[in-house]
Each structure stands twice: as structure tokens, then as C-alpha cells.
Coordinates of C-alpha atoms and ligand atoms in Angstrom, one line a residue:
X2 CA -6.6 -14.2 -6.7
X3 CA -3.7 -14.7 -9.2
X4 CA -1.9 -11.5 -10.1
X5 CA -2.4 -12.7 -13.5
X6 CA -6.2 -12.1 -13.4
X7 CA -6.9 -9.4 -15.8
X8 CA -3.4 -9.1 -17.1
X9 CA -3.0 -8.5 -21.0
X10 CA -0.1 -11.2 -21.7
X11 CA 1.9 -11.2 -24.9
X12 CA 3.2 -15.2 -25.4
X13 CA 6.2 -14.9 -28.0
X14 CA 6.8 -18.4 -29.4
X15 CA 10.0 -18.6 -31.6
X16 CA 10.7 -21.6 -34.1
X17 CA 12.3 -24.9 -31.4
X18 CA 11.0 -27.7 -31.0
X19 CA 9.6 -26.8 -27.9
X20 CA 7.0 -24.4 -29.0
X21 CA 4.3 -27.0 -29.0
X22 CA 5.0 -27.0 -25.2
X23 CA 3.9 -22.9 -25.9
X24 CA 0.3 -24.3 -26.3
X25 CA 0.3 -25.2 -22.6
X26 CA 1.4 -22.3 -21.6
X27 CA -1.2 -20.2 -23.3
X28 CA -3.8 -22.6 -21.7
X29 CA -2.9 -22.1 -18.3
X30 CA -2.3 -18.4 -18.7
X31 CA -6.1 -18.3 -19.3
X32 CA -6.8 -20.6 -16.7
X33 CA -5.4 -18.1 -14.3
X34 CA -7.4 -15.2 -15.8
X35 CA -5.1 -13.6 -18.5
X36 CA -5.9 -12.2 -21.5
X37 CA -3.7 -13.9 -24.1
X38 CA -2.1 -12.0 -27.4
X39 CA 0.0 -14.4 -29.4
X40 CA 2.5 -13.7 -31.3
X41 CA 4.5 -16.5 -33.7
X42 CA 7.9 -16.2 -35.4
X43 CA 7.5 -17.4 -39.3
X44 CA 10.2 -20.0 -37.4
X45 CA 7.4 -20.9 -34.8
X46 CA 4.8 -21.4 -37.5
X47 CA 6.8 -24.4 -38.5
X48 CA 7.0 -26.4 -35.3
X49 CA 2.9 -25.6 -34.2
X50 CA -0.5 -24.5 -36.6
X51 CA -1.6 -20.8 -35.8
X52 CA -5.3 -22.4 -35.8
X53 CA -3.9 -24.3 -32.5
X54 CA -3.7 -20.8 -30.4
X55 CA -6.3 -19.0 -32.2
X56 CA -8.4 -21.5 -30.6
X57 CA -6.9 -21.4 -27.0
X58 CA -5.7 -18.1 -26.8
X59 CA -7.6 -14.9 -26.3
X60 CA -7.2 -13.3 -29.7
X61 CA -6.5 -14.5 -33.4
X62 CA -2.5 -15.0 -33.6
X63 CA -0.3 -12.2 -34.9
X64 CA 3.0 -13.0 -37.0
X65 CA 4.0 -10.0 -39.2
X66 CA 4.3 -6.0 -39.1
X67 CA 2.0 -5.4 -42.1
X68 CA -1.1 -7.7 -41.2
X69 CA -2.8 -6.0 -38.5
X70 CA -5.4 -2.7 -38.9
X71 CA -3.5 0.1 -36.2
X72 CA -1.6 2.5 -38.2
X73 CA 0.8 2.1 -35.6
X74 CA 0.9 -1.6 -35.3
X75 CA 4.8 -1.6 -34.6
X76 CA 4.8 -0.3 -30.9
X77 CA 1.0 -1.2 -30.0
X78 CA 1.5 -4.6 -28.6
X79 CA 4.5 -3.6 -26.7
X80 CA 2.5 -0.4 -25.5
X81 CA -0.6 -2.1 -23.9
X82 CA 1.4 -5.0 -22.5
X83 CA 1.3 -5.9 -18.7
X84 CA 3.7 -8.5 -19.4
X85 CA 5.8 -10.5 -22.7
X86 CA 6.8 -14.0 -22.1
X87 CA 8.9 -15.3 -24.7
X88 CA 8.4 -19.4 -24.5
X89 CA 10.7 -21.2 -25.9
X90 CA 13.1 -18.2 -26.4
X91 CA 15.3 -19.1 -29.1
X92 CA 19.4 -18.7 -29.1
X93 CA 18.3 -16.2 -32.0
X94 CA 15.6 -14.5 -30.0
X95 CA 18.1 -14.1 -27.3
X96 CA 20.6 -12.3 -29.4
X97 CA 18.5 -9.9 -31.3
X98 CA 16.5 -8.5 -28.0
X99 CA 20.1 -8.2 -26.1
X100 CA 21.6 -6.0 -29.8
X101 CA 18.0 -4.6 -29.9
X102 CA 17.6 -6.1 -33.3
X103 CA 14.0 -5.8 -34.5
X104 CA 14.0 -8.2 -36.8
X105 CA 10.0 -9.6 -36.8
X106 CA 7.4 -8.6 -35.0
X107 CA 8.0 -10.4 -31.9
X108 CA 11.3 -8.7 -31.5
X109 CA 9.9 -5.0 -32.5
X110 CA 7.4 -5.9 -29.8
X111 CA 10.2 -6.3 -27.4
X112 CA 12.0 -3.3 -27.6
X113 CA 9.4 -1.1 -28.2
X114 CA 8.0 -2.3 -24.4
X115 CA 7.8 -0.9 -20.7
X116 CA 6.2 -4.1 -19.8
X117 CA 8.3 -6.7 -17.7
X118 CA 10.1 -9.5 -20.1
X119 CA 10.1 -13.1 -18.7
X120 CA 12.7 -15.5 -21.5
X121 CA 11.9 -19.0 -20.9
X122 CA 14.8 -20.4 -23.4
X123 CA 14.9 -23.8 -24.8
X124 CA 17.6 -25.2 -27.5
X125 CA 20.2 -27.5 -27.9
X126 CA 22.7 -28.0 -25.3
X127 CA 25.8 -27.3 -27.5
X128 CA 24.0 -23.9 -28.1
X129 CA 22.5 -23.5 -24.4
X130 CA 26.6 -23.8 -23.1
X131 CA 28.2 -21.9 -25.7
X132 CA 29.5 -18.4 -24.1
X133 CA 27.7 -16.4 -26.6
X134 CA 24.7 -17.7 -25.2
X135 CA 25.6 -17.4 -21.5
X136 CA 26.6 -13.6 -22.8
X137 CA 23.9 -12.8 -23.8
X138 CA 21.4 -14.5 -21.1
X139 CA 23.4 -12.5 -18.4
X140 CA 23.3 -9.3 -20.3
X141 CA 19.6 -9.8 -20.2
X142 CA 19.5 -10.8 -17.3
X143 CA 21.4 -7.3 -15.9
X144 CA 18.9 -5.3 -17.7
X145 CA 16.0 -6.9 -15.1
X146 CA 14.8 -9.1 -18.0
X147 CA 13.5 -12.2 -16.2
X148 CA 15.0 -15.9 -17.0
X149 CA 13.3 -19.5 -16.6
X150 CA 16.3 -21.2 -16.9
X151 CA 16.4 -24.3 -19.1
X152 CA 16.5 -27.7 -17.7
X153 CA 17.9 -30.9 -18.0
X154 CA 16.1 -33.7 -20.0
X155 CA 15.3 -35.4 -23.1
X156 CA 16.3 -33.2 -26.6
X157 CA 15.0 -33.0 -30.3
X158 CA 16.6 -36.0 -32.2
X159 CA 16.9 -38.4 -28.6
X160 CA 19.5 -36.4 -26.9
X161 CA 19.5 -35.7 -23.3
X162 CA 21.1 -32.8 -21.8
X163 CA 20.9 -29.2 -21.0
X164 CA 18.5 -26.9 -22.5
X165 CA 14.7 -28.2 -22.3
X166 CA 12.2 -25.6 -21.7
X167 CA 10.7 -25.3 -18.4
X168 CA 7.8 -27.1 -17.6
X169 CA 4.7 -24.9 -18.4
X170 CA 3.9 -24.8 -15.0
X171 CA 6.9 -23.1 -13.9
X172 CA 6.8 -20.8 -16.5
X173 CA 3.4 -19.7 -15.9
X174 CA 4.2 -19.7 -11.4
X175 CA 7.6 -17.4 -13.2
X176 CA 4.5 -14.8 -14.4
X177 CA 2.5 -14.9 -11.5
X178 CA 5.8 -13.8 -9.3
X179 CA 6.5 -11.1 -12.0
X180 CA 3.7 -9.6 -12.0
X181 CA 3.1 -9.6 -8.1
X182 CA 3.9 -7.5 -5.4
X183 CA 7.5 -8.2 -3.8
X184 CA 7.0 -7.2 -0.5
X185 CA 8.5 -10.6 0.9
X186 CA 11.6 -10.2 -1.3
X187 CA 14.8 -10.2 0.9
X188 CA 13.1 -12.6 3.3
X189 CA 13.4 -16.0 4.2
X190 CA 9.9 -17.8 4.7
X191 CA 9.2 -20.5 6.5
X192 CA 6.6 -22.9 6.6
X193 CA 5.0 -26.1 7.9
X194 CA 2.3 -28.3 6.3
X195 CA 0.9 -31.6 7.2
X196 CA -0.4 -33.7 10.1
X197 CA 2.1 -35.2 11.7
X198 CA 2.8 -38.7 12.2
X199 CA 3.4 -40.7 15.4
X200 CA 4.4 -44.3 15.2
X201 CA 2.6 -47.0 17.0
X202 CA 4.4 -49.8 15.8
X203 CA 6.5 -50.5 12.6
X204 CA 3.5 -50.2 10.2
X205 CA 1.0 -47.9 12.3
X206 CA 0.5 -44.2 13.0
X207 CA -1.6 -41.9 15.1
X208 CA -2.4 -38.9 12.7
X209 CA -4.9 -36.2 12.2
X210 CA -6.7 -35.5 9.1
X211 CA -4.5 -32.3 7.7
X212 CA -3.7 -32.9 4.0
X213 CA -1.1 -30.1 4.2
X214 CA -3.2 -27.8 1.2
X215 CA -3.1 -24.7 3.3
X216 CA 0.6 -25.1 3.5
X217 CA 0.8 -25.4 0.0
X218 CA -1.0 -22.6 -0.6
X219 CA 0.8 -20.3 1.8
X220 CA 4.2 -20.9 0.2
X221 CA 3.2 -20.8 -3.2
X222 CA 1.8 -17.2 -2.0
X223 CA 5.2 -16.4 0.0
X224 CA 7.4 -17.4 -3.3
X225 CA 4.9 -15.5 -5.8
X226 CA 5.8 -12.9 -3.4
X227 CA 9.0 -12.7 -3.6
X228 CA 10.5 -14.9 -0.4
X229 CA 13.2 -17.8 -0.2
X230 CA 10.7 -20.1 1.2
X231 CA 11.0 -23.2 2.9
X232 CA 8.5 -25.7 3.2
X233 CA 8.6 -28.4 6.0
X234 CA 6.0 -31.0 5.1
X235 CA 4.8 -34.1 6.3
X236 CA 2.8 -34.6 2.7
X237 CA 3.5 -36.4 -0.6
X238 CA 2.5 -33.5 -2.7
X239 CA 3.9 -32.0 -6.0
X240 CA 6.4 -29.2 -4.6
X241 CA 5.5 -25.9 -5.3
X242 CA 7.6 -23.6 -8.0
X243 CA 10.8 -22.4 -6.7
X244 CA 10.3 -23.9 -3.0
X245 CA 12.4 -26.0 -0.9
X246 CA 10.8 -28.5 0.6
X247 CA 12.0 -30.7 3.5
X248 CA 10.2 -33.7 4.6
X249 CA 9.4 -35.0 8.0
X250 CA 6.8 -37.5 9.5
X251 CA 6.8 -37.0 13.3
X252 CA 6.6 -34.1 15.4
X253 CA 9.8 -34.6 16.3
X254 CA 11.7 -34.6 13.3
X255 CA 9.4 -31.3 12.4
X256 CA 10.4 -29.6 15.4
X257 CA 14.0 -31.1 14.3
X258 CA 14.4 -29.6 10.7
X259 CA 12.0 -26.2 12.2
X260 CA 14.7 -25.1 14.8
X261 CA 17.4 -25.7 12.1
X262 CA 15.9 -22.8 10.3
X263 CA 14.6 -20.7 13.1
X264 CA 15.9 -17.9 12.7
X265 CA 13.8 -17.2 9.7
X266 CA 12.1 -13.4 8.8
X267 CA 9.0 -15.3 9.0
X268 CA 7.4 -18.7 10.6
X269 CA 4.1 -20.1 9.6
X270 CA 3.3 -23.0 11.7
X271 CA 0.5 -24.3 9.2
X272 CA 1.0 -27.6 10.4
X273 CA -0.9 -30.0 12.4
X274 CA 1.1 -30.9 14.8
X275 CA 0.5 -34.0 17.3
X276 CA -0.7 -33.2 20.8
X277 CA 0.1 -36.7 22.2
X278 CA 2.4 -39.4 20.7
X279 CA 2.6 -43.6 21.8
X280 CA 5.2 -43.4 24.4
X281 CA 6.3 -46.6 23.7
X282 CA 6.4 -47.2 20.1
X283 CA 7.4 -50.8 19.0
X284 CA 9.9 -51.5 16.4
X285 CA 7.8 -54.5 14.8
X286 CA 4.8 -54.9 13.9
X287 CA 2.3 -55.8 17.1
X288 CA 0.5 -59.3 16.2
X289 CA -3.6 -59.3 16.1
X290 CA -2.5 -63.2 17.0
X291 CA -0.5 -62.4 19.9
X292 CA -3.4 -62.3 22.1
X293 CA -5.5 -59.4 23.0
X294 CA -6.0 -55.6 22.3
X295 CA -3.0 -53.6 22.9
X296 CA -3.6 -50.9 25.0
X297 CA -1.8 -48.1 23.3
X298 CA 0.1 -45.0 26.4
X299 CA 0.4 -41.9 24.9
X300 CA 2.7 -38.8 26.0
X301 CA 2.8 -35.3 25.3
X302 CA 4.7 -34.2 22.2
X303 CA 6.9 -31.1 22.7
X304 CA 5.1 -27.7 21.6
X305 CA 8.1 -26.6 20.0
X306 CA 6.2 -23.5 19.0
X307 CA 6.1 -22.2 22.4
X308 CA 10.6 -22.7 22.1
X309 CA 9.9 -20.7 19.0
X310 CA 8.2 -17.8 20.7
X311 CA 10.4 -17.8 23.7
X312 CA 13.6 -17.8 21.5
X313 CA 12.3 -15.1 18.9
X314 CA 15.3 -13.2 16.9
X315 CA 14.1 -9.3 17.1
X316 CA 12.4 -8.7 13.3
X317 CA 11.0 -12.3 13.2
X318 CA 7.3 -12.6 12.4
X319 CA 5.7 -15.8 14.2
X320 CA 2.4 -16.8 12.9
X321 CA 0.2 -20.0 14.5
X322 CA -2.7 -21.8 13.6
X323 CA -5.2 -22.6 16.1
X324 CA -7.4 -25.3 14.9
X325 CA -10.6 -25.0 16.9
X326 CA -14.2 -26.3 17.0
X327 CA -15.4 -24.2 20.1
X328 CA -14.9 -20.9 21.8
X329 CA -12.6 -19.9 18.4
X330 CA -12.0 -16.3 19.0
X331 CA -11.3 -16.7 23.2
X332 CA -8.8 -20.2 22.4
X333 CA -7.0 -18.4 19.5
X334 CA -6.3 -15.2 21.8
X335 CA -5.3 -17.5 24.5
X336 CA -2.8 -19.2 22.4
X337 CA -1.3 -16.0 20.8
X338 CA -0.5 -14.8 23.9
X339 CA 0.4 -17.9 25.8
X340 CA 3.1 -18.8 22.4
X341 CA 4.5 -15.1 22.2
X342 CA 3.4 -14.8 18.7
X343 CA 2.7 -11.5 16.6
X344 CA -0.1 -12.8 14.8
X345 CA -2.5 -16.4 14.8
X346 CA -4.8 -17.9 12.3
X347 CA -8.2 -19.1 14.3
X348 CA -9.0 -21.6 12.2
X349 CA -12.9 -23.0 13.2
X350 CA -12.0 -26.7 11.5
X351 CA -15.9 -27.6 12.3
X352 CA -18.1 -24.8 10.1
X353 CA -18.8 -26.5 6.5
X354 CA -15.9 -26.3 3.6
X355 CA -13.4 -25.0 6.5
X356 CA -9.9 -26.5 7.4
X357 CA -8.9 -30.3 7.0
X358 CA -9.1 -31.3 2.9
X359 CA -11.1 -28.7 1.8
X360 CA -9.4 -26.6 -0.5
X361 CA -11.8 -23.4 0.9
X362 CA -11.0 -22.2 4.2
X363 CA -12.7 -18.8 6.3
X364 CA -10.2 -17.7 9.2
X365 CA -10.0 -14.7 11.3
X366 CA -6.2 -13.9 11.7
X367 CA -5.3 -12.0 15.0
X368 CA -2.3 -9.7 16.0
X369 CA -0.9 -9.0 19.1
X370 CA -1.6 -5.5 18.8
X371 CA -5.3 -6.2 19.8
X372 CA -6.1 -5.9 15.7
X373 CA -8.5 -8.6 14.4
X374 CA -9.3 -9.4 10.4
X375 CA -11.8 -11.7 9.2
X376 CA -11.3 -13.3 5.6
X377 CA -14.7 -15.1 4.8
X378 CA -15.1 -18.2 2.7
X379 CA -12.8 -18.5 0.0
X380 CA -9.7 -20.8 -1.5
X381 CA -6.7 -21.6 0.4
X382 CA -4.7 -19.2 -1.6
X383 CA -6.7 -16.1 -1.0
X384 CA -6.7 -17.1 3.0
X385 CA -2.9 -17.2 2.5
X386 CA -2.1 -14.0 0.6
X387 CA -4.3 -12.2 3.7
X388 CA -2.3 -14.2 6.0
X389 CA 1.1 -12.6 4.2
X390 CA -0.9 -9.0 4.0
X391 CA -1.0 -9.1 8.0
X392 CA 2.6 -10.5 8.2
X393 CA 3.7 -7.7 6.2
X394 CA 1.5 -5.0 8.2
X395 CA 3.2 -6.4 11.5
X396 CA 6.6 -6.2 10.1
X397 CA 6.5 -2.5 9.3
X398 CA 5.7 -2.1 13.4
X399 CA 9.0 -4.0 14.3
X400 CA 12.0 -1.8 15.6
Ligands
LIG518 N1 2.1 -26.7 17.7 C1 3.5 -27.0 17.8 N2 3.9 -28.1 18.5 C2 3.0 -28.9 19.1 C3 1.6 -28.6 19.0 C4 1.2 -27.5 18.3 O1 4.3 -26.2 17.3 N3 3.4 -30.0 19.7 C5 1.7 -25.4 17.0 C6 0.8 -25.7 15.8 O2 1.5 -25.9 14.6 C7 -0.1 -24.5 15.7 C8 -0.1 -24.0 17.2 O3 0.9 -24.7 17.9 O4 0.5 -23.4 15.0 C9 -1.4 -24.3 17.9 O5 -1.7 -25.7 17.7 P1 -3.1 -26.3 18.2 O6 -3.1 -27.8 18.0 O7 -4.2 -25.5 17.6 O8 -3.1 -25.9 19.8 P2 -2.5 -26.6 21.0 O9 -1.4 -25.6 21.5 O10 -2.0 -28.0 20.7 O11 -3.6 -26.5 22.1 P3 -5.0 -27.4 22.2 O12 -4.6 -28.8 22.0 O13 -5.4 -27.1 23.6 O14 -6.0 -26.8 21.2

């Protein structure tokens, strides 16, 4: 579940050209379960139509100090607030919040909150580098406001340069981190997604049928909770907010671009990787008219996740997967023990909307310590925030 499910969300949209881009924002805000109060600068109101938002959002759009019915109308937005995202923050916005200027209501809503702040600010790059600016952004910044930074790209008036808004997307994966726990800051995730690939020839593969979502999923959860994550992937899919991710094919060049991280707070072998690969792979193509079937000699892969457990830095968390579609339970425990890991994901890939493509998955996750969870049907996210929840449970036992 998103931490923004249930939240009450003030959008601020100041007056750039990028507040249509605002409209997006609110959209997906309520997509993800937030209840949406927006508030327009009279500057906004001349870039995007109130009507648009009323409409989207999950009130009627405020702009003034004198037009709502509270007798305290001043400090009651701030108040009742679980979060204010200012999108796109003007370089005027910026300055009155960092003098504590309340100039509109948007601003008075500002400094009369408790509630987090997250500036996503968009202008000209000529404003966007001058040091006032800069000043300012890192004041705010100091004071645990939260920044999207701007972007490069394509300007008002044709110019390209410094200073777009962020895409809504990352604004909105920006929230979600805010408002979630941190109990993976300070730690340095790492992941794998995929089925690997093994060459046959110059054109074929032997593969599996992972598509990589549960990867996905996990370090989308690991960043919205505060880790560096990195995400080794053998997928073409859009990378998640604020992740790195490195792309391999084989097992080989997994296991390659895996031990150059290994010493990671925490490794999530999501992957699927290849049990057996051709041992003989050809570097053309083989010919249907060069006479009969090829007859294809495979070898075993390296299970670089055993290396993994039998080279394990003290304070590391190791988490497998065990893809199964018998004796789930007994073959997971087998494997947990046999790796050295502190916790496995027994993953029955047979039952009906579970494992490969689906984007639902049920799983039982198992420690070392003997304890045992079950997380019943649900989406790939919730499986991988209860994946994290045991990962943090077993690193509070570590010396
Ligand atoms: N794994 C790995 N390297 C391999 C094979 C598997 O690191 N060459 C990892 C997988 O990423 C997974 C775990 O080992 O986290 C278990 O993989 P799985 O395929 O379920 O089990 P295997 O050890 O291959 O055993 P079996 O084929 O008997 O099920």
C-alpha cells in the first residue's frame, strides 16, 4: 500500500509555465489514494483554469485568505496537512518561504505548517543558476524541506536548458518516500530482477519466463524507504525513481556486476537466474540449412549466491528466492540453509496469479531463526514491503 493512501495532500501550484504539468500531479496523487487540497497562486491561475483541478482534485481549489468559511482559515490548511507539495515552485515561492514571507495563501500555508514540505522547482535556467536561487534552495534545503531538483530539457519560448520541472512521476515517487518510514536510510540495497539469458548462438537464448516485476517492485519499495538501491536487471523496463540500475543478460555478467557490489547492507536475489547454460555457444548464427537439428550441451551455471553466502560481511542481510512448484516449504528451507542466508522468499510459481508476469504474487518468507511469515495474495509491491519488514526485523538481531 502506498504511504500516500489516506494522506491529506496540499498541491501548491505557483504561476510558470509548468503548472499545467501540476494537473498530472494531482491526478496521480489520487491514483495513489491521497486526498487532494489545491491551492493556486493568482500567478498559477494564469497558466491553468481552477475548473481543471476542481475536477481532478479532491476538493474545490482555494486561492485567497478571505474566500473560505473557517474563522481561522489562515493556519487551517497548514494545520491538517500530512504533507505540502509545492509543483512548480517558483524562484518567488522559493524566496518568500526561505524569508518566511506570507505573501498569499499558499505561502501563509507554508509557514503556518508542521507537515513535511516537498519544492519541486521549475523556471528559467538564467534564474534556476543564479546564486540567489542556489541560496535560497540550500537554505531550504538545511531546514529538512525536501527538493525535486529541476531537470534538463526543453524551456518556455524553445529554450533548452536547466530548470524543467520533474517529471510528475518523480514528484509524486518524491511524496511517497516522504511520507514513508525510513528504516532503510543509511543502507545500500541491492537487488536483482530478470531471467537471465544464455546464448545459444548469435541470435538465440535459453531463458525463463521472469519479466523482472517483482524486482521492480522491491526496489521501488527499498528507495521509498529510504536506501541507495541498486538494481541489476536483465529487463527493458522504465527505471524506477531514484534507482540505479545496471544491466546484464547472462548469469555471468549478473554474477559479474553482483560481486562488484557485494558488500551491500542488503542483497535480494529476485532474479531468475539460469541453472544450466549451452556450453558451447556459437558466435554465428547456426543454419536451419546446414543440415540437421543441432543438438544443444548444456553446463551448470555458477550459483554465485552460494559465494555470496559463504563470503557474507558481518551486518549484511541476504535474502533468496526460491521458485518452486513442489514441496515449497521443505525446498525453500533446504535452500536457506544450504546458501547461508538470513531470510528466503518461497515463492510457489505454480498456484494461479503467483510468480512469473503476474503482477500479484503470495510468498511465505522464511528466516534463519526458525521464524516463518506468510503474505497471501496480493501486488508485487505489498509482497516487497513484507519482504523489507522481515529484512529490517533480522537486522535489529545482527551483532
Ligand atoms: N541463484 C544464483 N545463481 C544461480 C542460480 C540461482 O544466485 N546460478 C539464486 C537465485 O537468484 C535465487 C536462489 O539462488 O535467489 C535460488 O534459486 P532457485 O532457482 O530457486 O534454486 P536453485 O538453487 O537453482 O535450485 P533448484 O534448481 O534445485 O530449484
Amino acid at each position: 500500500m502506498s504511504s500516500l493512501d489516506g494522506a491529506r495532500v496540499v498541491l501548491g501550484v505557483t504561476g510558470g509555465i509548468a503548472a499545467y504539468k501540476a494537473v498530472e500531479v494531482s491526478r496521480r496523487l489520487v491514483d495513489s489514494g491521497a486526498h487532494v487540497v489545491p491551492v493556486l497562486t493568482e500567478g498559477a491561475e494564469h497558466f491553468v483554469g481552477r475548473t481543471t483541478f476542481d475536477a481532478l482534485a479532491s476538493e474545490k481549489v482555494q486561492t485567497s485568505l478571505w474566500d473560505e468559511e473557517s474563522p481561522i482559515p489562515h493556519t487551517l490548511l497548514g494545520q491538517s496537512a500530512d504533507l505540502i507539495i509545492v509543483a512548480p515552485a517558483t524562484a518567488r515561492l522559493l524566496s518568500d518561504y526561505r524569508v518566511g514571507r506570507s505573501a498569499d495563501l499558499l505561502t501563509t500555508t507554508l509557514i503556518a505548517t508542521a507537515a513535511p514540505v516537498l519544492l519541486a522547482p521549475a523556471m528559467h535556467t538564467e534564474m534556476w543558476e543564479h546564486p540567489a536561487v542556489q541560496e535560497n534552495l540550500d537554505v531550504l534545503d538545511g531546514r529538512g524541506v525536501h527538493i525535486v531538483p529541476a531537470e534538463p530539457g526543453r524551456l518556455a519560448g524553445g529554450d533548452i536548458g536547466f530548470g524543467r520541472l520533474a517529471s510528475p512521476r518523480t514528484i509524486v515517487a518524491h511524496a511517497e518516500r516522504v511520507l514513508s518510514t525510513q528504516d532503510l536510510a543509511g543502507n545500500h540495497v541491492v537487488i536483482t530482477a530478470g531471467g537471465t539469458s544464455e546464448a545459444i548462438d548469435a541470435v538465440r537464448v535459453i531463458s525463463n519466463r521472469s519479466t523482472g516485476k517483482q524486482g521492480y517492485a522491491l526496489a521501488e519499495a527499498a528507495w521509498a524507504r529510504g536506501a541507495d538501491v541498486t538494481l541489476i536487471s536483465t529487463v527493458d523496463r522504465e527505471p524506477p525513481i531514484g534507482v540505479t540500475v545496471v544491466s546484464v543478460e547472462s548469469a555471468a555478467e549478473m554474477e559479474k556486476a553482483v560481486m562488484s557490489v557485494n558488500n551491500a547492507d542488503v542483497i535480494v536475489m529476485a532474479a531468475a537466474v539460469a541453472d544450466f547454460r549451452p556450453a558451447d555457444p556459437k558466435g554465428h548464427k547456426i543454419k536451419k540449412s546446414g543440415g540437421g537439428v543441432p543438438e544443444i550441451a548444456l553446463e551448470k551455471t555458477h550459483d554465485f549466491l552460494v559465494d555470496l553466502g559463504e563470503n557474507k560481511p558481518g551486518g549484511q542481510v541476504l535474502v533468496g528466492f526460491a521458485a518452486e512448484t513442489e514441496n515449497l516449504i521443505d525446498n525453500a528451507k533446504a535452500k536457506l540453509a544450504k546458501k547461508k542466508l538470513d531470510l528466503i522468499v518461497a515463492n510457489d510459481v505454480s498456484a494461479p496469479d503467483v510468480g512469473f508476469a503476474h503482477d500479484t504474487n503470495a510468498v511465505t518468507i522464511l528466516v534463519s531463526d526458525g521464524t516463518q511469515t506468510e503474505v497471501t495474495l496480493d501486488s508485487k509491491r505489498v509482497i516487497a514491503d513484507a519482504i523489507f519488514d522481515a529484512v529490517v526485523r533480522v537486522q535489529t538481531t545482527l551483532p
